[in-house]
PDB file of C-alpha atoms in Angstrom:
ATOM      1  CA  UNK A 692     141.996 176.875 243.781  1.00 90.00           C
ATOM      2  CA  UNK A 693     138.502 176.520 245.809  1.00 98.00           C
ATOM      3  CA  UNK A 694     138.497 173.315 247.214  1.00 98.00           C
ATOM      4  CA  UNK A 695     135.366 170.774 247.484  1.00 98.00           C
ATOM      5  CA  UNK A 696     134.423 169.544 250.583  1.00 98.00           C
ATOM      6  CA  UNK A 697     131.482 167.003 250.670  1.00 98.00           C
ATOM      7  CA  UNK A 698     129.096 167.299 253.182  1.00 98.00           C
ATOM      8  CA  UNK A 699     128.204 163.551 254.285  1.00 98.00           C
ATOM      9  CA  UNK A 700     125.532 163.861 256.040  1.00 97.00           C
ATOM     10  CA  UNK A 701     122.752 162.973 254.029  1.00 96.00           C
ATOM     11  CA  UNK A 702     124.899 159.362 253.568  1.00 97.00           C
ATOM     12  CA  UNK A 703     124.252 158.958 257.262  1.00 98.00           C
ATOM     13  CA  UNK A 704     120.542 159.793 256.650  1.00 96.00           C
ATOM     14  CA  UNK A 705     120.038 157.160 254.669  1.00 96.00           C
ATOM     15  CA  UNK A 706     121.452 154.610 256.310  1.00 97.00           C
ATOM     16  CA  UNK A 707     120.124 155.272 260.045  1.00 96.00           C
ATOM     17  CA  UNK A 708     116.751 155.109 258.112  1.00 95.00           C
ATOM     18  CA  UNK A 709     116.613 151.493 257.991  1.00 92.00           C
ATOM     19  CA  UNK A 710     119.332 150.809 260.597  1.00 89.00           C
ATOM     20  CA  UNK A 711     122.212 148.751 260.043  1.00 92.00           C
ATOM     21  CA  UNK A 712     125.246 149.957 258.013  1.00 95.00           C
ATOM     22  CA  UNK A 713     123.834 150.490 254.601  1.00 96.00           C
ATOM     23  CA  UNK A 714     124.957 152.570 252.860  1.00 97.00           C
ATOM     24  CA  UNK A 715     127.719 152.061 254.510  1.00 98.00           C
ATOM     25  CA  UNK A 716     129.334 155.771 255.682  1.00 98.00           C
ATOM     26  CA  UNK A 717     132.805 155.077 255.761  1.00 98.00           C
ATOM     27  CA  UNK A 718     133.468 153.362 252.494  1.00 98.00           C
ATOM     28  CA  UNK A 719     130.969 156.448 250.652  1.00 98.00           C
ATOM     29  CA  UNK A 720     133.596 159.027 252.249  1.00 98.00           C
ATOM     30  CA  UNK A 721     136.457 157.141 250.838  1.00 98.00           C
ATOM     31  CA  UNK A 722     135.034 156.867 247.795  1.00 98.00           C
ATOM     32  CA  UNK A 723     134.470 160.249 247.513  1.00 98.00           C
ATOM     33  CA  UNK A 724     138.012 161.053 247.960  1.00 98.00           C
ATOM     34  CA  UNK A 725     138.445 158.984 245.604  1.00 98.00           C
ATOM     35  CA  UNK A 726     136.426 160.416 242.514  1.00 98.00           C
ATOM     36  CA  UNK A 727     138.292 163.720 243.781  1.00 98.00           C
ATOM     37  CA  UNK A 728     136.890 166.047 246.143  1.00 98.00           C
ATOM     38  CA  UNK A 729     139.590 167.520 248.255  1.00 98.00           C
ATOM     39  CA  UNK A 730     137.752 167.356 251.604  1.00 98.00           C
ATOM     40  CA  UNK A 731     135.175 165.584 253.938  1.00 98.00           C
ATOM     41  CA  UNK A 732     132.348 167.466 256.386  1.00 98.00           C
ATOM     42  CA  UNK A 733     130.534 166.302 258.815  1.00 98.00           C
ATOM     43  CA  UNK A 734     127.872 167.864 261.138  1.00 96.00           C
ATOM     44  CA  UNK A 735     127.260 165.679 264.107  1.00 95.00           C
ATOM     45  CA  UNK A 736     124.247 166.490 265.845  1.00 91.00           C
ATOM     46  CA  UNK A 737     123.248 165.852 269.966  1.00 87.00           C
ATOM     47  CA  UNK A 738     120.792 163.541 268.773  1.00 89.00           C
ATOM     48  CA  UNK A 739     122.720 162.152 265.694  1.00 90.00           C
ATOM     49  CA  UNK A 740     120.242 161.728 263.716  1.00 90.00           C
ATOM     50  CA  UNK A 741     122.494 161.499 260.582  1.00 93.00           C
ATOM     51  CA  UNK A 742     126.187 161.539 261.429  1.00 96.00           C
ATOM     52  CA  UNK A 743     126.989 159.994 264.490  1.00 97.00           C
ATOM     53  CA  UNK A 744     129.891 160.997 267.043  1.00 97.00           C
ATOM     54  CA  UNK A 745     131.223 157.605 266.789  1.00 98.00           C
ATOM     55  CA  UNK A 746     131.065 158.063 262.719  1.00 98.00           C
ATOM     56  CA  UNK A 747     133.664 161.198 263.106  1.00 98.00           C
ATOM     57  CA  UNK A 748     135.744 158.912 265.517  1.00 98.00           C
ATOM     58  CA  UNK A 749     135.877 156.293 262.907  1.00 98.00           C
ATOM     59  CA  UNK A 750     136.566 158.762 259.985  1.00 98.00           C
ATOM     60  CA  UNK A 751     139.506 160.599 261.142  1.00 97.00           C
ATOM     61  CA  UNK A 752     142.252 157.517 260.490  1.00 97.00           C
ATOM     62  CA  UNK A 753     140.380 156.951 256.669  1.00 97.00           C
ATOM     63  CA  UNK A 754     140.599 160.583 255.557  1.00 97.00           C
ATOM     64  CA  UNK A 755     143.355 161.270 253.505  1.00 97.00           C
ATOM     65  CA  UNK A 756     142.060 165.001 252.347  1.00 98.00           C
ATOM     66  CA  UNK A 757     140.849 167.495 254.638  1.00 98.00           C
ATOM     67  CA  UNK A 758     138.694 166.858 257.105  1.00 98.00           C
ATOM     68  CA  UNK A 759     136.228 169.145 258.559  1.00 98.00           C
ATOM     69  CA  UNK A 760     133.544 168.962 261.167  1.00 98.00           C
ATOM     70  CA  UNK A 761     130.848 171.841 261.831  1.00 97.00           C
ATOM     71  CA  UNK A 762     128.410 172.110 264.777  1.00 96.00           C
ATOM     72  CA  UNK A 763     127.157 173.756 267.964  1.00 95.00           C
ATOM     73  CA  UNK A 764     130.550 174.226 269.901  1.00 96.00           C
ATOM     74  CA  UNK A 765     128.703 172.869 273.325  1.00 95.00           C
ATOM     75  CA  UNK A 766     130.902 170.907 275.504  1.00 96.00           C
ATOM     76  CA  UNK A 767     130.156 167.572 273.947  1.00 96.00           C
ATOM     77  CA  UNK A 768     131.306 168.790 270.411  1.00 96.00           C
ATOM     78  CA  UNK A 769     134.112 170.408 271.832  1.00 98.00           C
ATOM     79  CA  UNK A 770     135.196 167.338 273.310  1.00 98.00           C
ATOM     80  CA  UNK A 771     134.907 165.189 270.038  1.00 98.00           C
ATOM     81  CA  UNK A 772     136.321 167.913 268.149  1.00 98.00           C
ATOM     82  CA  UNK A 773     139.236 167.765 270.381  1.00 98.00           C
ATOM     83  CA  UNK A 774     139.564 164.253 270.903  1.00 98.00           C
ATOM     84  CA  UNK A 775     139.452 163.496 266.980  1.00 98.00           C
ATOM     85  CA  UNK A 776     141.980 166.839 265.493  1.00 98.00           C
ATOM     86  CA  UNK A 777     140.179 167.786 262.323  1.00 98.00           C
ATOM     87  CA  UNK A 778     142.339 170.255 260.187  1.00 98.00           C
ATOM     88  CA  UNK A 779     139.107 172.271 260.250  1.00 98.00           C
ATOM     89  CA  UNK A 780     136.821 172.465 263.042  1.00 98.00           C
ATOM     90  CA  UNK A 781     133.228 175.309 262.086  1.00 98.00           C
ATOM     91  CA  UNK A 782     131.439 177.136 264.026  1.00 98.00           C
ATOM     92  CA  UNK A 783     127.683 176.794 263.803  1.00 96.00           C
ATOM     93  CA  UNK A 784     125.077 178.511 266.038  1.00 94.00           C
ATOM     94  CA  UNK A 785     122.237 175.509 265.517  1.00 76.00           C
ATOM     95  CA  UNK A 786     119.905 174.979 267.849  1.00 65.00           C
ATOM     96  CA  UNK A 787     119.669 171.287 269.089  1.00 62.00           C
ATOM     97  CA  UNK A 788     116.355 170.886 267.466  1.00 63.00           C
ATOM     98  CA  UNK A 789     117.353 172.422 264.023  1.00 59.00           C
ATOM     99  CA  UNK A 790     116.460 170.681 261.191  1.00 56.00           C
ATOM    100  CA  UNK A 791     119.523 172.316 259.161  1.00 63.00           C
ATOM    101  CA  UNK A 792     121.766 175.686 259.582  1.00 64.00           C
ATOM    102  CA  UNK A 793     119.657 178.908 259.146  1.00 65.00           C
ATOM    103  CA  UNK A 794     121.722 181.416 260.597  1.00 76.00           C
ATOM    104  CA  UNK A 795     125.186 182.670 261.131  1.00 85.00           C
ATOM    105  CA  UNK A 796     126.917 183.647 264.327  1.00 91.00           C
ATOM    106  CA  UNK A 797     126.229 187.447 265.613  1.00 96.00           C
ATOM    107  CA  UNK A 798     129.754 187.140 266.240  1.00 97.00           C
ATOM    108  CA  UNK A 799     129.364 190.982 267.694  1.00 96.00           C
ATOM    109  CA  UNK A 800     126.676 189.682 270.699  1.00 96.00           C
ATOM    110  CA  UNK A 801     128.739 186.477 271.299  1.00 97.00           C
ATOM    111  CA  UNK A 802     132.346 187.786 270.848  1.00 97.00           C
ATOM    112  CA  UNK A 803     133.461 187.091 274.235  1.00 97.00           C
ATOM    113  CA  UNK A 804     132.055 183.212 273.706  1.00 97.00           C
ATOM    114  CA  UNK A 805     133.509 182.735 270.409  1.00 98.00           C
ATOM    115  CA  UNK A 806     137.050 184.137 271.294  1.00 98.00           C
ATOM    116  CA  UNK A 807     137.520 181.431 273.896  1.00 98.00           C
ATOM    117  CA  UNK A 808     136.676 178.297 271.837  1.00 98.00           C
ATOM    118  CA  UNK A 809     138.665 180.157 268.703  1.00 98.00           C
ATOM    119  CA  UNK A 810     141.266 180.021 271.438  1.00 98.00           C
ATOM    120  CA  UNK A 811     140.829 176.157 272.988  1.00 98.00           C
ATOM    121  CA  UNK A 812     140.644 175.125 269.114  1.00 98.00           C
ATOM    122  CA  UNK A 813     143.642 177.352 268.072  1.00 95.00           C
ATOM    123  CA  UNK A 814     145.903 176.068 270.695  1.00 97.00           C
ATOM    124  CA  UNK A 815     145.280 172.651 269.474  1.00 98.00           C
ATOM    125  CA  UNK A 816     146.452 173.520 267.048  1.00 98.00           C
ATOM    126  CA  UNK A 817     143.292 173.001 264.973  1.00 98.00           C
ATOM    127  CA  UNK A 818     142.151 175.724 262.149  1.00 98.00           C
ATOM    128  CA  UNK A 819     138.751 177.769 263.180  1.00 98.00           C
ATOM    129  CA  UNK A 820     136.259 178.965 261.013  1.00 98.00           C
ATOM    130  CA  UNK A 821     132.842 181.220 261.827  1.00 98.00           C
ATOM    131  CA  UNK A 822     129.526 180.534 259.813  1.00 98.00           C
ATOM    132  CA  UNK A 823     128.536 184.098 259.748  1.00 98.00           C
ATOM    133  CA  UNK A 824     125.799 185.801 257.287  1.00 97.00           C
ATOM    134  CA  UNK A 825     127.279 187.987 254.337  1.00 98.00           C
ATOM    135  CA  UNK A 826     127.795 191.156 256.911  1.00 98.00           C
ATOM    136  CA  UNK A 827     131.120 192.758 256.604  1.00 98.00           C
ATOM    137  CA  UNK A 828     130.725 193.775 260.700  1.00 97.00           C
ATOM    138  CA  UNK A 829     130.076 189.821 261.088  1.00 98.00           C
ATOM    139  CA  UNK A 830     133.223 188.852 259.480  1.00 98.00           C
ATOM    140  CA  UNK A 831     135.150 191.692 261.269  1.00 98.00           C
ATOM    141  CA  UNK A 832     133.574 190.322 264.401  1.00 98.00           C
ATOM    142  CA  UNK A 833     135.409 187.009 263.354  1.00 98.00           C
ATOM    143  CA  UNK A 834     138.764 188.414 262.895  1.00 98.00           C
ATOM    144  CA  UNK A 835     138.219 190.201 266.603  1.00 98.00           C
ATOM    145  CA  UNK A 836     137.429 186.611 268.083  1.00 98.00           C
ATOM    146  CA  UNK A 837     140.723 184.642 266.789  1.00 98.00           C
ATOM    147  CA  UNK A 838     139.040 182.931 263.848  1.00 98.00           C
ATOM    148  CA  UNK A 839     141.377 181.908 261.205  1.00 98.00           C
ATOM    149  CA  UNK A 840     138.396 181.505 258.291  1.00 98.00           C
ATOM    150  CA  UNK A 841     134.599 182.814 258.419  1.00 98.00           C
ATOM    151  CA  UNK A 842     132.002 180.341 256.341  1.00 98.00           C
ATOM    152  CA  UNK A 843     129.494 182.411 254.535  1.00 98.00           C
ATOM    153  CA  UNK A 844     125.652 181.189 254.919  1.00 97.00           C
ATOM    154  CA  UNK A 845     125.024 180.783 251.355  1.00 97.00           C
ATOM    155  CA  UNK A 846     121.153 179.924 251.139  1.00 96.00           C
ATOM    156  CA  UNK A 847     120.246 183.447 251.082  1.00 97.00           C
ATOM    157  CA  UNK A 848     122.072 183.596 247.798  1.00 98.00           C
ATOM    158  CA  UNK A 849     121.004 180.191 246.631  1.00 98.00           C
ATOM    159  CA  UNK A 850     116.861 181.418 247.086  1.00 97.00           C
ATOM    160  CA  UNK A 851     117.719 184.689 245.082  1.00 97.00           C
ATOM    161  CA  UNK A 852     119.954 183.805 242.700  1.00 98.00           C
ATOM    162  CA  UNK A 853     117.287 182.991 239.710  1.00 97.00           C
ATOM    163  CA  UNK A 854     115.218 186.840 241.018  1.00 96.00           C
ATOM    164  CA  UNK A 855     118.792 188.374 239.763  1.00 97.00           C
ATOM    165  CA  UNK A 856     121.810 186.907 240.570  1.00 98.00           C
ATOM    166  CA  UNK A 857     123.611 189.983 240.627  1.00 98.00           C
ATOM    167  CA  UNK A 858     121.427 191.413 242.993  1.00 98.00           C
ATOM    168  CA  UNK A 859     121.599 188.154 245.057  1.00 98.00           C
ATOM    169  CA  UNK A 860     125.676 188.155 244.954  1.00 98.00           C
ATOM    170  CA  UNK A 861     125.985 191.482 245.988  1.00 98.00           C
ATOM    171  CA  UNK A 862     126.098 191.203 250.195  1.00 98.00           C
ATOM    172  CA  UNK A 863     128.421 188.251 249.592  1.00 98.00           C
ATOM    173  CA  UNK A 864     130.573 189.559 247.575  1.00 98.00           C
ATOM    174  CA  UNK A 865     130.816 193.037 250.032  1.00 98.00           C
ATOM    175  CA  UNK A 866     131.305 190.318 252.595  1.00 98.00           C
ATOM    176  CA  UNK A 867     134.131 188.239 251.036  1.00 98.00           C
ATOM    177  CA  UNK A 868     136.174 191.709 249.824  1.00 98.00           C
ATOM    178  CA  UNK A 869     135.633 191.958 254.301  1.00 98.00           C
ATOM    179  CA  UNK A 870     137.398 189.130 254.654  1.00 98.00           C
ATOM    180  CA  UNK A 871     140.228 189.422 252.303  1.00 98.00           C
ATOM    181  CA  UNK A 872     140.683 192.906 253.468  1.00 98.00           C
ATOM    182  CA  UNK A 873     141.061 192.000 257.238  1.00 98.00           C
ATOM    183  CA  UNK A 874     143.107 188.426 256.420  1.00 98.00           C
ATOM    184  CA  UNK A 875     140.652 186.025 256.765  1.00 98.00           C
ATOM    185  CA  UNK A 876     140.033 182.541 254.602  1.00 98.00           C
ATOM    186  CA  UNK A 877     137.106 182.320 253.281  1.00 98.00           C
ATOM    187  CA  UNK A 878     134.490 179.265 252.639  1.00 98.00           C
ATOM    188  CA  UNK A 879     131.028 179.168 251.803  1.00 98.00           C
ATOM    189  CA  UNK A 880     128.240 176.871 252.154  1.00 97.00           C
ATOM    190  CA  UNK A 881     124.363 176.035 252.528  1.00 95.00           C
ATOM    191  CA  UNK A 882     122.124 175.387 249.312  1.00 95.00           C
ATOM    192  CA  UNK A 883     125.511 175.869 247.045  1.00 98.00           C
ATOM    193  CA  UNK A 884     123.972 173.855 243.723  1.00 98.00           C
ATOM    194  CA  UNK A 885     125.398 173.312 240.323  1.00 98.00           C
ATOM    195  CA  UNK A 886     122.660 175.716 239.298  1.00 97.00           C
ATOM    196  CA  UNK A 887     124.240 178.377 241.585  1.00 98.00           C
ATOM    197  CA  UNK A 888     127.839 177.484 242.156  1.00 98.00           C
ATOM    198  CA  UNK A 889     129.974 178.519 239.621  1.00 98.00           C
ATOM    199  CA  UNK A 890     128.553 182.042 239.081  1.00 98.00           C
ATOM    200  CA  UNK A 891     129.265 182.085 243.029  1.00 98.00           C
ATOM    201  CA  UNK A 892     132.571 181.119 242.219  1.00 98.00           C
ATOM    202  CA  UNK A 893     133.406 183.365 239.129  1.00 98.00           C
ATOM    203  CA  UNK A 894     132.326 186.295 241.309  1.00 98.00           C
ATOM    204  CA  UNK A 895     134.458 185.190 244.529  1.00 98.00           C
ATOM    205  CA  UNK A 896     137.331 183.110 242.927  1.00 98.00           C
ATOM    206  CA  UNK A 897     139.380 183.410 246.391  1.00 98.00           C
ATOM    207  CA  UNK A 898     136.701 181.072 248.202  1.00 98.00           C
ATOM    208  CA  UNK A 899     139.271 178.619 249.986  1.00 98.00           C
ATOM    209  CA  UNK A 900     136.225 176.109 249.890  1.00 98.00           C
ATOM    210  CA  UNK A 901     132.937 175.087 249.753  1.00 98.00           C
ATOM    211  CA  UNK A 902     130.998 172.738 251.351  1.00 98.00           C
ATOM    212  CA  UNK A 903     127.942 171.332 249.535  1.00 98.00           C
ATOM    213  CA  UNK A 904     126.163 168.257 250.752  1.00 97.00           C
ATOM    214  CA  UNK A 905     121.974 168.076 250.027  1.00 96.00           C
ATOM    215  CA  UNK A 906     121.996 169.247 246.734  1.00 97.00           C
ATOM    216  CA  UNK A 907     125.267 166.810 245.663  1.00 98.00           C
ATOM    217  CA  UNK A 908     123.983 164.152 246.877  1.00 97.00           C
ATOM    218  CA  UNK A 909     120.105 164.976 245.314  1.00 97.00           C
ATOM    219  CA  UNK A 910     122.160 165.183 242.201  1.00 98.00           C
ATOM    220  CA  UNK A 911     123.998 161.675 242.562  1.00 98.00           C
ATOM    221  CA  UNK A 912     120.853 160.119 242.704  1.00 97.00           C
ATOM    222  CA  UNK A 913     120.648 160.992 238.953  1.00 97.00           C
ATOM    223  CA  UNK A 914     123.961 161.180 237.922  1.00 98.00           C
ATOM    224  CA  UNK A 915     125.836 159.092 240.279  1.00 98.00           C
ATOM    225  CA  UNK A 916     128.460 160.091 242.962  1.00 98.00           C
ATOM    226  CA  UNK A 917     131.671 160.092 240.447  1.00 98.00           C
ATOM    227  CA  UNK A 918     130.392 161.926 237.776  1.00 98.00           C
ATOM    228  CA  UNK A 919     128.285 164.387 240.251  1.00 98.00           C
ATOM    229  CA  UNK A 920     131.726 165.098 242.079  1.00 98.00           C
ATOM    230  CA  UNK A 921     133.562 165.858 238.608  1.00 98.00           C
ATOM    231  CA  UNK A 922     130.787 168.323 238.060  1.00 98.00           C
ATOM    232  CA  UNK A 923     130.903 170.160 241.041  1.00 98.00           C
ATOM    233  CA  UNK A 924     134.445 170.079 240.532  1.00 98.00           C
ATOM    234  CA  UNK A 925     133.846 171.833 236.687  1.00 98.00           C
ATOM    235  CA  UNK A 926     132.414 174.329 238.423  1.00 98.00           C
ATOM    236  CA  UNK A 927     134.865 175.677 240.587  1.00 97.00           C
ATOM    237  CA  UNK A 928     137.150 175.827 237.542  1.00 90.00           C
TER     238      UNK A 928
END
């Protein structure tokens, strides 16, 4: 079964738009779990403009699924990260002024890097995933550094899929067939839609997870959250 993990961040957004505590990021997470997605993301930023650090401090004792937080593994995040014990903690090469992910890890060019915070996160016992692009020698790369899980960039696929989907599918799927072959979980994310996301997952059914937050939440706006999340969830069936 491919799990759903909701990507919060766009909650957070929202609410530092106007200040205050509205919507209110805690009780949207919970209710999230709720209405049944099996896990929570977060992707705290150095200048928090959406999720905060103190939001993934106050988080962890409310999550009941699985809890994951991505990011830039500088010392700051690596502190949180180890300071708060996520079941999942992603590796994201974003540069601080970013406006979202575009990129995976050359996990080649920054092995020796990447092995020793697979390693600090590993012995805390703390499961590590790579955001990598669909490259077979990137996920390899992954294995050679200690990760446990590589997290495909997905937009790629997302921006080709109605130009041929097949065509668009193709380096993912030679990617994920990587990553079963050398023992790796697999998750996917970025630009993951219910336009796109259960051809994805037809192709790939031995995605552990995805993690979808801007288009989900674009969706709720239309739909609302519950019967967005049972969608997204109809498509990984």
């Amino acid at each position: 079964m491919t799990k759903l993990s909701v990507n919060i961040n766009k909650i957070a957004t929202l609410r530092n738009a106007r200040g205050g505590n509205n919507p209110n990021v805690l009780a949207v997470a919970r209710d999230i779990e709720i209405f049944g997605a099996q896990g929570i993301t977060v992707h705290p930023r150095p200048d928090e403009r959406h999720i905060r650090y103190q939001d993934v401090r106050d988080l962890k004792p409310l999550i009941t699924t699985e809890f994951n937080i991505e990011g830039n593994p500088i010392d700051s995040f690596v502190d949180l990260v180890l300071e708060v014990m996520p079941k999942q903690v992603t590796l994201v090469p974003d540069g601080h002024d970013q406006i979202t992910s575009n990129h995976g890890w050359d996990t080649i060019e920054n092995g020796a890097f990447l092995t020793d915070i697979c390693k600090t996160f590993k012995e805390a016992g703390i499961r590590t995933s790579i955001f990598v692009d669909a490259e077979p020698r990137m996920v390899e790369g992954a294995k050679a550094c200690g990760a446990d899980r590589v997290e495909l960039y997905t937009e790629p696929y997302a921006a080709n899929y109605n130009n041929g989907r097949e065509e668009a599918i193709a380096p993912f799927l030679a990617a994920a067939e990587e990553a079963r072959k050398v023992g790796l979980g697999l998750n996917a994310g970025h630009d993951l839609s219910l336009e796109n996301l259960h051809y994805f997952h037809q192709v790939i059914p031995w995605t552990d997870e995805v993690s979808i937050g801007h288009a989900l939440i674009c969706d709720a706006l239309y739909l609302g959250l519950r019967e967005t999340i049972k969608h997204y969830l109809q498509a990984l069936q």
